């Protein structure tokens, strides 16, 4: 099987043509094209990176240089975003109120409601709240205080854990392979899956 190079311009741009497909190029005189040796074709296949030129009957291979520092910086930034997303998702996976043994929602809307309730001088009488297991409990100031404190403690714990993972990931040889799955506060889904 023969391969030919059809030079396109003086800059070294070219097209590589499979001799078996010569009938697709009726306008070309294959005697005028450069026929590649097996060694030239093999070298082209091994080294071509899309920037190869054909000048004076020879391939000129442009080496691609990779800025490893920039690549590492990009990988670290990507993993840091994933760690922050894990922290964000984890903190919206529920908050456990130990005194009553119930999980409360901790998504952004619920957090706003808890904050609003804390601003009231007194809670509405017999305020019933749906928990994550679909049961209802009566919310008191004491429960609201415990819930709010646990939200803050969980946020601080997961913030600290995210920073720990960031520091370890930045020391890893391969940041994209770093496992940041440990050390997070428990979520309702994790507890109910166990």
Short mmCIF file of C-alpha atoms in Angstrom, two decimals:
data_model
loop_
_atom_site.label_atom_id
_atom_site.label_comp_id
_atom_site.label_asym_id
_atom_site.label_seq_id
_atom_site.Cartn_x
_atom_site.Cartn_y
_atom_site.Cartn_z
CA UNK A 1 0.00 0.00 0.00
CA UNK A 2 1.50 3.32 -1.09
CA UNK A 3 0.92 6.72 0.45
CA UNK A 4 1.55 10.04 -1.24
CA UNK A 5 2.01 13.61 -0.08
CA UNK A 6 0.32 16.38 -2.04
CA UNK A 7 1.99 19.70 -1.08
CA UNK A 8 -0.63 22.45 -0.79
CA UNK A 9 1.54 25.55 -0.34
CA UNK A 10 5.01 26.89 0.40
CA UNK A 11 4.38 26.84 4.17
CA UNK A 12 4.52 23.04 4.20
CA UNK A 13 0.81 22.29 4.46
CA UNK A 14 -0.08 19.06 2.70
CA UNK A 15 -2.61 16.32 2.32
CA UNK A 16 -1.77 12.66 2.78
CA UNK A 17 -3.34 10.44 0.14
CA UNK A 18 -3.79 6.68 0.27
CA UNK A 19 -2.73 5.30 -3.11
CA UNK A 20 -5.59 2.81 -3.07
CA UNK A 21 -7.98 5.78 -3.19
CA UNK A 22 -6.26 7.44 -6.18
CA UNK A 23 -9.43 7.28 -8.26
CA UNK A 24 -10.96 9.84 -5.86
CA UNK A 25 -8.33 12.33 -7.06
CA UNK A 26 -8.67 12.34 -10.88
CA UNK A 27 -7.27 15.88 -11.06
CA UNK A 28 -3.91 14.85 -9.52
CA UNK A 29 -0.92 13.48 -11.38
CA UNK A 30 0.45 10.96 -8.89
CA UNK A 31 3.81 11.00 -10.70
CA UNK A 32 4.21 14.59 -9.49
CA UNK A 33 3.46 13.72 -5.83
CA UNK A 34 5.98 12.58 -3.25
CA UNK A 35 5.61 8.86 -2.60
CA UNK A 36 6.39 7.98 1.01
CA UNK A 37 8.67 5.17 2.02
CA UNK A 38 7.36 2.75 4.63
CA UNK A 39 9.74 4.33 7.16
CA UNK A 40 8.45 7.84 6.39
CA UNK A 41 4.84 6.73 6.69
CA UNK A 42 5.53 4.90 9.95
CA UNK A 43 7.29 7.95 11.41
CA UNK A 44 4.39 10.16 10.32
CA UNK A 45 1.88 7.86 12.05
CA UNK A 46 3.92 7.82 15.26
CA UNK A 47 4.78 11.51 15.51
CA UNK A 48 2.00 13.45 13.79
CA UNK A 49 0.25 15.83 16.17
CA UNK A 50 -1.75 17.83 13.66
CA UNK A 51 0.97 20.46 13.24
CA UNK A 52 3.26 18.45 10.96
CA UNK A 53 4.62 20.12 7.81
CA UNK A 54 6.14 18.59 4.64
CA UNK A 55 9.09 20.67 3.48
CA UNK A 56 11.72 19.73 0.87
CA UNK A 57 10.51 16.15 0.73
CA UNK A 58 10.68 15.60 4.49
CA UNK A 59 8.24 15.74 7.38
CA UNK A 60 8.91 18.48 9.90
CA UNK A 61 7.34 17.58 13.22
CA UNK A 62 6.45 20.39 15.59
CA UNK A 63 6.82 19.23 19.14
CA UNK A 64 3.98 20.06 21.48
CA UNK A 65 5.16 21.33 24.80
CA UNK A 66 2.94 21.00 27.80
CA UNK A 67 3.22 23.47 30.62
CA UNK A 68 3.02 20.97 33.45
CA UNK A 69 2.78 23.70 36.05
CA UNK A 70 -0.26 25.20 34.34
CA UNK A 71 -1.80 21.76 33.86
CA UNK A 72 -1.31 20.95 37.54
CA UNK A 73 -2.80 24.32 38.50
CA UNK A 74 -5.87 23.63 36.32
CA UNK A 75 -6.31 20.14 37.78
CA UNK A 76 -6.04 21.47 41.31
CA UNK A 77 -8.58 24.21 40.58
CA UNK A 78 -10.98 21.64 39.12
CA UNK A 79 -10.66 19.36 42.15
CA UNK A 80 -11.05 22.28 44.56
CA UNK A 81 -14.36 23.10 42.85
CA UNK A 82 -15.45 19.47 43.28
CA UNK A 83 -14.48 19.53 46.97
CA UNK A 84 -16.42 22.78 47.50
CA UNK A 85 -19.42 21.28 45.72
CA UNK A 86 -19.25 18.21 47.99
CA UNK A 87 -19.16 20.53 51.02
CA UNK A 88 -22.15 22.49 49.70
CA UNK A 89 -24.18 19.36 48.92
CA UNK A 90 -23.27 17.73 52.22
CA UNK A 91 -24.48 20.70 54.23
CA UNK A 92 -27.83 20.48 52.46
CA UNK A 93 -28.23 16.78 53.27
CA UNK A 94 -30.04 17.30 56.56
CA UNK A 95 -29.27 18.30 60.13
CA UNK A 96 -29.71 15.91 63.03
CA UNK A 97 -31.37 17.15 66.23
CA UNK A 98 -30.13 14.72 68.83
CA UNK A 99 -32.55 15.57 71.65
CA UNK A 100 -35.53 14.35 69.62
CA UNK A 101 -33.72 11.93 67.29
CA UNK A 102 -34.95 13.59 64.10
CA UNK A 103 -33.43 14.87 60.88
CA UNK A 104 -34.53 18.28 59.64
CA UNK A 105 -34.11 19.61 56.11
CA UNK A 106 -31.09 21.84 55.62
CA UNK A 107 -31.58 23.10 52.08
CA UNK A 108 -31.39 26.84 51.48
CA UNK A 109 -35.15 27.40 51.78
CA UNK A 110 -35.33 25.57 55.12
CA UNK A 111 -32.33 27.49 56.43
CA UNK A 112 -34.13 30.75 55.63
CA UNK A 113 -37.22 29.57 57.47
CA UNK A 114 -35.17 28.62 60.55
CA UNK A 115 -33.49 32.02 60.51
CA UNK A 116 -36.86 33.77 60.26
CA UNK A 117 -38.29 31.72 63.13
CA UNK A 118 -35.33 32.68 65.31
CA UNK A 119 -36.14 36.37 64.79
CA UNK A 120 -39.60 35.99 66.30
CA UNK A 121 -40.14 36.91 69.95
CA UNK A 122 -42.26 33.79 70.32
CA UNK A 123 -42.95 30.86 68.02
CA UNK A 124 -46.50 30.30 66.85
CA UNK A 125 -48.31 27.95 69.26
CA UNK A 126 -48.23 24.25 68.37
CA UNK A 127 -45.89 24.83 65.41
CA UNK A 128 -45.60 21.45 63.65
CA UNK A 129 -42.65 20.79 61.35
CA UNK A 130 -42.21 17.99 58.83
CA UNK A 131 -38.92 16.15 59.28
CA UNK A 132 -36.92 14.24 56.69
CA UNK A 133 -38.52 10.91 57.61
CA UNK A 134 -41.93 12.49 56.82
CA UNK A 135 -43.03 12.58 60.46
CA UNK A 136 -44.12 15.80 62.16
CA UNK A 137 -42.73 17.23 65.38
CA UNK A 138 -43.70 20.25 67.42
CA UNK A 139 -40.95 22.86 67.17
CA UNK A 140 -39.98 24.72 70.32
CA UNK A 141 -37.38 27.41 70.91
CA UNK A 142 -35.13 24.76 72.46
CA UNK A 143 -35.39 22.52 69.37
CA UNK A 144 -34.83 25.51 67.08
CA UNK A 145 -31.78 26.54 69.12
CA UNK A 146 -30.33 23.02 69.00
CA UNK A 147 -31.03 22.76 65.27
CA UNK A 148 -29.38 26.14 64.57
CA UNK A 149 -26.34 25.30 66.67
CA UNK A 150 -25.97 21.94 64.90
CA UNK A 151 -26.16 23.66 61.51
CA UNK A 152 -23.27 25.92 62.53
CA UNK A 153 -21.23 23.03 63.96
CA UNK A 154 -21.76 20.94 60.82
CA UNK A 155 -20.80 23.88 58.60
CA UNK A 156 -17.60 24.44 60.57
CA UNK A 157 -16.73 20.73 60.53
CA UNK A 158 -17.29 20.43 56.78
CA UNK A 159 -15.47 23.70 56.11
CA UNK A 160 -12.46 22.38 58.06
CA UNK A 161 -12.67 19.05 56.25
CA UNK A 162 -12.79 20.76 52.85
CA UNK A 163 -9.69 22.78 53.71
CA UNK A 164 -7.94 19.58 54.88
CA UNK A 165 -8.79 17.86 51.60
CA UNK A 166 -7.63 20.90 49.62
CA UNK A 167 -4.23 20.83 51.34
CA UNK A 168 -3.83 17.07 50.77
CA UNK A 169 -5.03 17.27 47.16
CA UNK A 170 -2.55 20.05 46.41
CA UNK A 171 0.27 17.77 47.59
CA UNK A 172 -0.94 14.81 45.48
CA UNK A 173 1.03 13.90 42.34
CA UNK A 174 -2.23 13.36 40.48
CA UNK A 175 -4.85 15.78 41.83
CA UNK A 176 -7.61 14.34 39.61
CA UNK A 177 -7.23 10.96 41.34
CA UNK A 178 -7.41 12.38 44.85
CA UNK A 179 -10.17 10.80 46.99
CA UNK A 180 -11.91 13.42 49.12
CA UNK A 181 -14.78 11.23 50.32
CA UNK A 182 -13.87 10.92 54.01
CA UNK A 183 -14.35 13.15 57.03
CA UNK A 184 -17.66 14.81 56.13
CA UNK A 185 -20.57 15.18 58.52
CA UNK A 186 -23.28 12.57 58.12
CA UNK A 187 -26.29 13.23 55.93
CA UNK A 188 -29.80 11.84 56.18
CA UNK A 189 -29.30 9.77 52.99
CA UNK A 190 -26.12 8.17 54.37
CA UNK A 191 -27.72 7.30 57.69
CA UNK A 192 -30.86 5.82 56.12
CA UNK A 193 -28.80 3.81 53.59
CA UNK A 194 -26.76 2.09 56.31
#
